mmCIF file of C-alpha atoms in Angstrom:
data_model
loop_
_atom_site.group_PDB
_atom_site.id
_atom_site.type_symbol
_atom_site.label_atom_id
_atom_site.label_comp_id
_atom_site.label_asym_id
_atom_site.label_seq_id
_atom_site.Cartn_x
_atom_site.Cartn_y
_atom_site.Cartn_z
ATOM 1 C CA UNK A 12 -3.330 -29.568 38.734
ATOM 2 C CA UNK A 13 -6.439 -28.846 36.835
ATOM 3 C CA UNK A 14 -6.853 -28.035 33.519
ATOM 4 C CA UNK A 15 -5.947 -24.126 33.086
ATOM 5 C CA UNK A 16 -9.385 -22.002 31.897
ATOM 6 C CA UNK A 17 -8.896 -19.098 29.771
ATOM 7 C CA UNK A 18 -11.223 -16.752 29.840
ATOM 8 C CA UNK A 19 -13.250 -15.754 26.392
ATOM 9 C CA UNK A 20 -14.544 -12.328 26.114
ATOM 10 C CA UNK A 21 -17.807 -12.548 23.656
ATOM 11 C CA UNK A 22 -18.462 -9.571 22.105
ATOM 12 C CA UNK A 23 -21.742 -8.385 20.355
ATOM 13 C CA UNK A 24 -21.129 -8.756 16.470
ATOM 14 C CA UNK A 25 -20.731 -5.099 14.820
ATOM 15 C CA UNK A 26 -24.280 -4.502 12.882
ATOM 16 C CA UNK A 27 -23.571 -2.479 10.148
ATOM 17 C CA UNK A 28 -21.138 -2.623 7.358
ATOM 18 C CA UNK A 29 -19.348 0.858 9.152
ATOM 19 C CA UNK A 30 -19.303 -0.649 12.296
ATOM 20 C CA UNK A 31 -17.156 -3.705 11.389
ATOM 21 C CA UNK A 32 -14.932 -1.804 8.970
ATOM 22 C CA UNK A 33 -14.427 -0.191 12.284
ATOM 23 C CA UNK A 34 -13.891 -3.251 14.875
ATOM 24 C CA UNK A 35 -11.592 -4.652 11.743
ATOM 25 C CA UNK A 36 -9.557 -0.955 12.306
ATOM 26 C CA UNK A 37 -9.717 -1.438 15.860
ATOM 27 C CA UNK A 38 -8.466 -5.072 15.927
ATOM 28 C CA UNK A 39 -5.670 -4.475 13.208
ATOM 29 C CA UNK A 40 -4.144 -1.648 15.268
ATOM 30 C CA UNK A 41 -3.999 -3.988 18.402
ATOM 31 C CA UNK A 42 -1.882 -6.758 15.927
ATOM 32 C CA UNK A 43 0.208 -4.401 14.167
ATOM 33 C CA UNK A 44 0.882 -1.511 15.844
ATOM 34 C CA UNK A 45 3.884 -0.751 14.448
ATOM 35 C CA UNK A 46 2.943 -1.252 10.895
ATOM 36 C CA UNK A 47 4.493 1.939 8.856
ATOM 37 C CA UNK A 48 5.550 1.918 5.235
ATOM 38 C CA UNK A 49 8.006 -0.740 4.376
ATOM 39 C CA UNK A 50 10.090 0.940 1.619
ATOM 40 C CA UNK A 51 13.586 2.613 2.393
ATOM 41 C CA UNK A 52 13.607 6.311 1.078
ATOM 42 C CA UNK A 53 15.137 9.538 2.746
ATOM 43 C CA UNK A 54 12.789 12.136 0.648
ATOM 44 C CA UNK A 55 9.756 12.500 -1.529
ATOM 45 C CA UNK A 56 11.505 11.873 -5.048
ATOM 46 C CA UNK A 57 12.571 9.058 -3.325
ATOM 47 C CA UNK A 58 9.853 7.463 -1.736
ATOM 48 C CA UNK A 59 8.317 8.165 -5.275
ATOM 49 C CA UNK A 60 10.242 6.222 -7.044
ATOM 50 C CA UNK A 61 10.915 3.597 -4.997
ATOM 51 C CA UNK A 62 6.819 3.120 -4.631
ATOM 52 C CA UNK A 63 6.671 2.827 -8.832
ATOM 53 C CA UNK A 64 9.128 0.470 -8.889
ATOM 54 C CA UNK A 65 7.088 -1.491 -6.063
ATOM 55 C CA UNK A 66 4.338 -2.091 -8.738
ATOM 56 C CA UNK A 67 4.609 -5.948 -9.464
ATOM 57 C CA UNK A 68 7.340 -6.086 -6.843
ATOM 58 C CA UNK A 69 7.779 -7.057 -3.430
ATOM 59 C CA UNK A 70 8.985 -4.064 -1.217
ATOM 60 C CA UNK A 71 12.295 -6.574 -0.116
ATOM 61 C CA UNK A 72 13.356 -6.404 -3.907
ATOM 62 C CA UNK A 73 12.909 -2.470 -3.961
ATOM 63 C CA UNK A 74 14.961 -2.220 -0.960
ATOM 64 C CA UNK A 75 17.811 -4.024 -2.243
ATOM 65 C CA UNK A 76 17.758 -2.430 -5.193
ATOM 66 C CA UNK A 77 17.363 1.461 -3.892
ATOM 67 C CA UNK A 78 20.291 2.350 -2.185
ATOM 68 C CA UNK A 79 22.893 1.596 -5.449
ATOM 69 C CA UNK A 80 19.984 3.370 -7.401
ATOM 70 C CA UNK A 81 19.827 6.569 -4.906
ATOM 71 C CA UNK A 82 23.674 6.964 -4.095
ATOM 72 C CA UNK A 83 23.833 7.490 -8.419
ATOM 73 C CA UNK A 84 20.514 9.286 -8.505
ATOM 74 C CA UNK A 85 19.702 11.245 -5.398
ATOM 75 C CA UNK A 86 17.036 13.652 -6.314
ATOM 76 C CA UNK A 87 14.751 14.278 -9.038
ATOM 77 C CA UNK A 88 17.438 17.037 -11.164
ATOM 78 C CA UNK A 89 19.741 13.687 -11.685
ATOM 79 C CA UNK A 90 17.171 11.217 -12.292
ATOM 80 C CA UNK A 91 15.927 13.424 -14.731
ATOM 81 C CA UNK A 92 19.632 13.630 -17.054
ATOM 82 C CA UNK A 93 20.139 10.218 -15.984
ATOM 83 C CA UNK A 94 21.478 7.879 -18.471
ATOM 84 C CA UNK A 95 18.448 5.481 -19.533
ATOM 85 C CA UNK A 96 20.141 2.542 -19.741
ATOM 86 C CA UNK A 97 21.964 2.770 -16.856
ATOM 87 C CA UNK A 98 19.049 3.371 -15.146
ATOM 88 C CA UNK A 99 17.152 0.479 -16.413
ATOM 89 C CA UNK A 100 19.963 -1.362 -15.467
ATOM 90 C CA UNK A 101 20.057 -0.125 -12.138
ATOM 91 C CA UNK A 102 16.273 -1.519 -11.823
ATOM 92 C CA UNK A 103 16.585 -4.450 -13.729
ATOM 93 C CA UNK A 104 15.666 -7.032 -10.989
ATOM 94 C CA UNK A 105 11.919 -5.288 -10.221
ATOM 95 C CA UNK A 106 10.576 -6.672 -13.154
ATOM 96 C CA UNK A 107 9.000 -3.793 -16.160
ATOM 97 C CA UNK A 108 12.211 -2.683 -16.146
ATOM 98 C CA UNK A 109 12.289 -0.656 -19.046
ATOM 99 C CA UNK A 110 8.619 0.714 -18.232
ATOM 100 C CA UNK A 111 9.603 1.354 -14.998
ATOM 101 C CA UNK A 112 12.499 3.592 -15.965
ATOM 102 C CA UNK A 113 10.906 5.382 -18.502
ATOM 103 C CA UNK A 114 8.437 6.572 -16.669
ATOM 104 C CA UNK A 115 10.702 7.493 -13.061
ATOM 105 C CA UNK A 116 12.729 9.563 -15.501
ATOM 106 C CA UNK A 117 9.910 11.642 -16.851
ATOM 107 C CA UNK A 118 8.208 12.215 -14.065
ATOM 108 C CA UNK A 119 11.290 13.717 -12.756
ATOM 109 C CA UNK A 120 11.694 15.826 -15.839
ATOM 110 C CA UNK A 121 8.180 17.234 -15.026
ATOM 111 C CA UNK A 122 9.158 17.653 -11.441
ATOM 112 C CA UNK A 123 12.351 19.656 -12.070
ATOM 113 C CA UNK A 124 10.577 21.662 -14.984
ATOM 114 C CA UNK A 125 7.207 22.346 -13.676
ATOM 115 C CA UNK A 126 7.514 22.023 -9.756
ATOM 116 C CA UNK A 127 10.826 23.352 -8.883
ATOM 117 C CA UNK A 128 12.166 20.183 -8.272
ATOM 118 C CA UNK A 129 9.641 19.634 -5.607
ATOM 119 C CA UNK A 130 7.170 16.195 -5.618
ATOM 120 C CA UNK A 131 3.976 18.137 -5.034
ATOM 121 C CA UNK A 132 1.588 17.771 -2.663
ATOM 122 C CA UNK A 133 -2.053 17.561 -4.112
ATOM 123 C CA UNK A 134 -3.138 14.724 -5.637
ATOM 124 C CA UNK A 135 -4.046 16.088 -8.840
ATOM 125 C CA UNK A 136 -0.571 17.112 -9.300
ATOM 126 C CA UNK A 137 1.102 13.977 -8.713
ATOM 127 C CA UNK A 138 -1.833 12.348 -11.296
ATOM 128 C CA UNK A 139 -0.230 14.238 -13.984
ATOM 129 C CA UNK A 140 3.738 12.451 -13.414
ATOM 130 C CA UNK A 141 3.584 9.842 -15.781
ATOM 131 C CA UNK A 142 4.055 6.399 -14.021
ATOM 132 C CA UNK A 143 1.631 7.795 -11.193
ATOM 133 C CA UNK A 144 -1.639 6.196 -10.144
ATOM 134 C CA UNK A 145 -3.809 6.866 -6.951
ATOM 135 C CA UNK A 146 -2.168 3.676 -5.121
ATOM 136 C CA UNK A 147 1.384 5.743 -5.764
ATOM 137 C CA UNK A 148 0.128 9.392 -5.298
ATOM 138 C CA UNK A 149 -1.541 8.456 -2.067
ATOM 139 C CA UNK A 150 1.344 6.696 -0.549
ATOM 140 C CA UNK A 151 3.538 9.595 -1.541
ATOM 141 C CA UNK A 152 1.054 12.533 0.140
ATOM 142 C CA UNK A 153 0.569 9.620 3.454
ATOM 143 C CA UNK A 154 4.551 9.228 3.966
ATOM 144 C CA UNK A 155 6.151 12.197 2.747
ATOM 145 C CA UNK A 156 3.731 14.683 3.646
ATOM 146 C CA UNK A 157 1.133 13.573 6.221
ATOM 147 C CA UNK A 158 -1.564 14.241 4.000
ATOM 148 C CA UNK A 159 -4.254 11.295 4.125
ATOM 149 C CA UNK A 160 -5.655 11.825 0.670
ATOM 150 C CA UNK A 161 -7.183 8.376 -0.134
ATOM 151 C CA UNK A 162 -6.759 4.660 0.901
ATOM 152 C CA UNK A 163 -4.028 3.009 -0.890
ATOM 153 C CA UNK A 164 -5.517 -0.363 -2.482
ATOM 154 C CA UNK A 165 -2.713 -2.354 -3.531
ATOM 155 C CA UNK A 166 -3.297 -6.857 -4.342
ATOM 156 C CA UNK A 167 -3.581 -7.352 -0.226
ATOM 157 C CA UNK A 168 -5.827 -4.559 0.375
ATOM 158 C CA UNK A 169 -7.985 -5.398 -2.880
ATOM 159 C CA UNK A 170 -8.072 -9.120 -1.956
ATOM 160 C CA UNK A 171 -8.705 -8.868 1.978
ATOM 161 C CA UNK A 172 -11.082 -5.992 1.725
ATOM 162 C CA UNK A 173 -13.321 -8.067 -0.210
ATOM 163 C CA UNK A 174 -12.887 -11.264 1.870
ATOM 164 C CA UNK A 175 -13.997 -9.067 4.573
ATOM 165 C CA UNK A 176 -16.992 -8.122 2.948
ATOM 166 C CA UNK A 177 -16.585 -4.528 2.760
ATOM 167 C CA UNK A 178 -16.591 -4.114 -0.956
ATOM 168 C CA UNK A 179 -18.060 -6.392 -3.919
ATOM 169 C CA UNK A 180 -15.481 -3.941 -6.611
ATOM 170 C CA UNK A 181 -12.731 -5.508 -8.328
ATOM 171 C CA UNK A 182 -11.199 -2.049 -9.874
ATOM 172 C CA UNK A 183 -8.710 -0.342 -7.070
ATOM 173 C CA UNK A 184 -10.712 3.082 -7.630
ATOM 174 C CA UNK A 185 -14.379 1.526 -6.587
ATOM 175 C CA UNK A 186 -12.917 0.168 -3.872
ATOM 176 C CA UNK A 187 -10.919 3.096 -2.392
ATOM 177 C CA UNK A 188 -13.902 5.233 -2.783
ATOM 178 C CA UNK A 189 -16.292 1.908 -0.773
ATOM 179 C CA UNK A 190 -13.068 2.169 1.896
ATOM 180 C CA UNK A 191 -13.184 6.169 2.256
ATOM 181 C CA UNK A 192 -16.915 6.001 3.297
ATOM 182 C CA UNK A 193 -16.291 3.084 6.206
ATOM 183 C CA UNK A 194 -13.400 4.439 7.500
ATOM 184 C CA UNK A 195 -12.173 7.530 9.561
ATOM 185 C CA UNK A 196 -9.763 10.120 7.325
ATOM 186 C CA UNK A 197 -6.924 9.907 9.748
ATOM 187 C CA UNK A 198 -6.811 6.134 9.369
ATOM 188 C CA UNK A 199 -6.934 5.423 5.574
ATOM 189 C CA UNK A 200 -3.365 5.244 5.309
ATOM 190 C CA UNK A 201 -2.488 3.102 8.323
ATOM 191 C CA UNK A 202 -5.570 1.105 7.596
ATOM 192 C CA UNK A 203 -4.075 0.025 4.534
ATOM 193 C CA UNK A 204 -0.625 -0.157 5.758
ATOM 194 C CA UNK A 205 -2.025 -3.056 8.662
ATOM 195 C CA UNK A 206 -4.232 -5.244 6.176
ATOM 196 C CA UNK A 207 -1.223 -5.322 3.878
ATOM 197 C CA UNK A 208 0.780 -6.915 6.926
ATOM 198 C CA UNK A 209 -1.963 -8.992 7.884
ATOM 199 C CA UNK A 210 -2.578 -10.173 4.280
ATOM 200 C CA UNK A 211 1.695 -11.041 3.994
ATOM 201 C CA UNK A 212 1.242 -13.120 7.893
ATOM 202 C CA UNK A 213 -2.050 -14.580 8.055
ATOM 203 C CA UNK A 214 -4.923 -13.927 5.149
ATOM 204 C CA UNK A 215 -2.035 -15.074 2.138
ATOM 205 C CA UNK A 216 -3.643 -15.759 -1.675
ATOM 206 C CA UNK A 217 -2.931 -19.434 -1.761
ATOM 207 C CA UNK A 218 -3.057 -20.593 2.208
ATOM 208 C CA UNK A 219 -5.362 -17.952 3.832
ATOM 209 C CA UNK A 220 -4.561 -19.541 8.086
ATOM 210 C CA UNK A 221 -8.226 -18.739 8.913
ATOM 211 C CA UNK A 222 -7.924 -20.732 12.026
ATOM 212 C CA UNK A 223 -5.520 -18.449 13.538
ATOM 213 C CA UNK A 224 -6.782 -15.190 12.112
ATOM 214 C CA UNK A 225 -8.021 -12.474 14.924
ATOM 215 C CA UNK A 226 -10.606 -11.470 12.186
ATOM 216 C CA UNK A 227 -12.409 -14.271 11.143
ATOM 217 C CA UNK A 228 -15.690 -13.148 12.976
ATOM 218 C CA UNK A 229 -16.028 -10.463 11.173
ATOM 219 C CA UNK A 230 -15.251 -12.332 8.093
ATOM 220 C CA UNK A 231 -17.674 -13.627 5.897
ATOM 221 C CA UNK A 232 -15.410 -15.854 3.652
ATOM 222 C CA UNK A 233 -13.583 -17.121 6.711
ATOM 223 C CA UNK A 234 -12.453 -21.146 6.366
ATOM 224 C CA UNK A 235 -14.470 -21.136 3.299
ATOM 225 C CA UNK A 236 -12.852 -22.678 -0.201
ATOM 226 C CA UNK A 237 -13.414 -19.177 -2.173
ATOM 227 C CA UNK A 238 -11.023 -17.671 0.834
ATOM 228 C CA UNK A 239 -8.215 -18.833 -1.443
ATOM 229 C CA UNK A 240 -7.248 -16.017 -4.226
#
């Protein structure tokens, strides 16, 4: 028999920044597409507090540590006259334990007081809950509520979006606002949602596997030394 040909399909390199932000989109959605949010919740409060205790935190170690959390604490009313120690306790193994608590149970106190018990739904809003940055408010408004209000920018998306060349920013903020120009509205969240699974399978910190990475044309620190980190 002779040896089997596979055929390679060359493709015109995209010539503007936009237009490989947008083959990247395009490409991710083929290799992930069913990439959705990764942390176990069954409301808003809850996907709320399970994404601040994701900060410094793998989403596995959230998820094992949730459901004792929630079936003490369901909502917002008794997170908010929650015993603090217990509830540090409760999220002990997430690292920042103490920080972490601290600042779930206050932003439930401002939920019950001064939204009816109800996570809201504008950004603004959710700034005010202490423990709340854009990377948290945004997932919340994405999951809960459908409402694509920014791109979330967590270590994967920071690191891989400038690999790829589509931002020179190291603060989350510059490079949301560099993402939100490159990228359609109704795609910010997923967008986000597949680099973070790419970054966890192929582009890692320490061992980026450039050689088998569907993106590497498009990326200009592909199999290069300062890929690593």
């Amino acid at each position: 028999m002779g040896t089997k040909i596979v055929p390679v399909t060359i493709t015109r390199k995209p010539s503007s920044k936009k237009q490989r932000a947008l083959e990247i989109l395009n490409r991710l959605k083929r290799l992930y597409p069913d990439a959705t949010c990764s942390l176990n919740y069954s409301t808003p409060v809850q996907l709320l507090v399970a994404t601040i205790l994701s900060a410094q935190c793998t989403d596995e170690r959230v998820n094992k540590v949730t459901p004792a959390l929630f079936t003490r604490f369901p909502d917002a009313a008794s997170l908010a006259n929650a015993d603090l120690a217990e509830l540090e306790e409760l999220v002990r193994s997430t690292g920042f334990y103490r920080n972490k608590a601290k600042n779930i149970q206050a932003a439930c106190r401002m939920i019950v007081t001064e939204f009816d018990s109800v996570v809201p739904k504008e950004m603004a809003q959710l700034l005010r809950l202490p423990g709340v940055a854009r990377k948290t408010a945004n997932v919340v408004l994405a999951h809960a509520y459908g409402i694509n209000a920014g791109v979330t920018v967590d270590t994967h998306v920071k690191r891989l979006s400038n690999h790829l060349g589509l931002t020179k920013h190291t603060d989350p903020v510059q490079i949301e606002q560099d993402l939100m120009k490159l990228l359609p509205q109704a795609d910010w969240e997923n967008w986000s949602i597949r680099l973070i699974y790419h970054g966890r399978a192929i582009c890692k910190a320490r061992s980026p596997l450039c050689v088998a990475c569907e993106l590497a044309d498009l990326c200009p620190d592909a199999n290069k030394p300062t890929a690593v980190g």
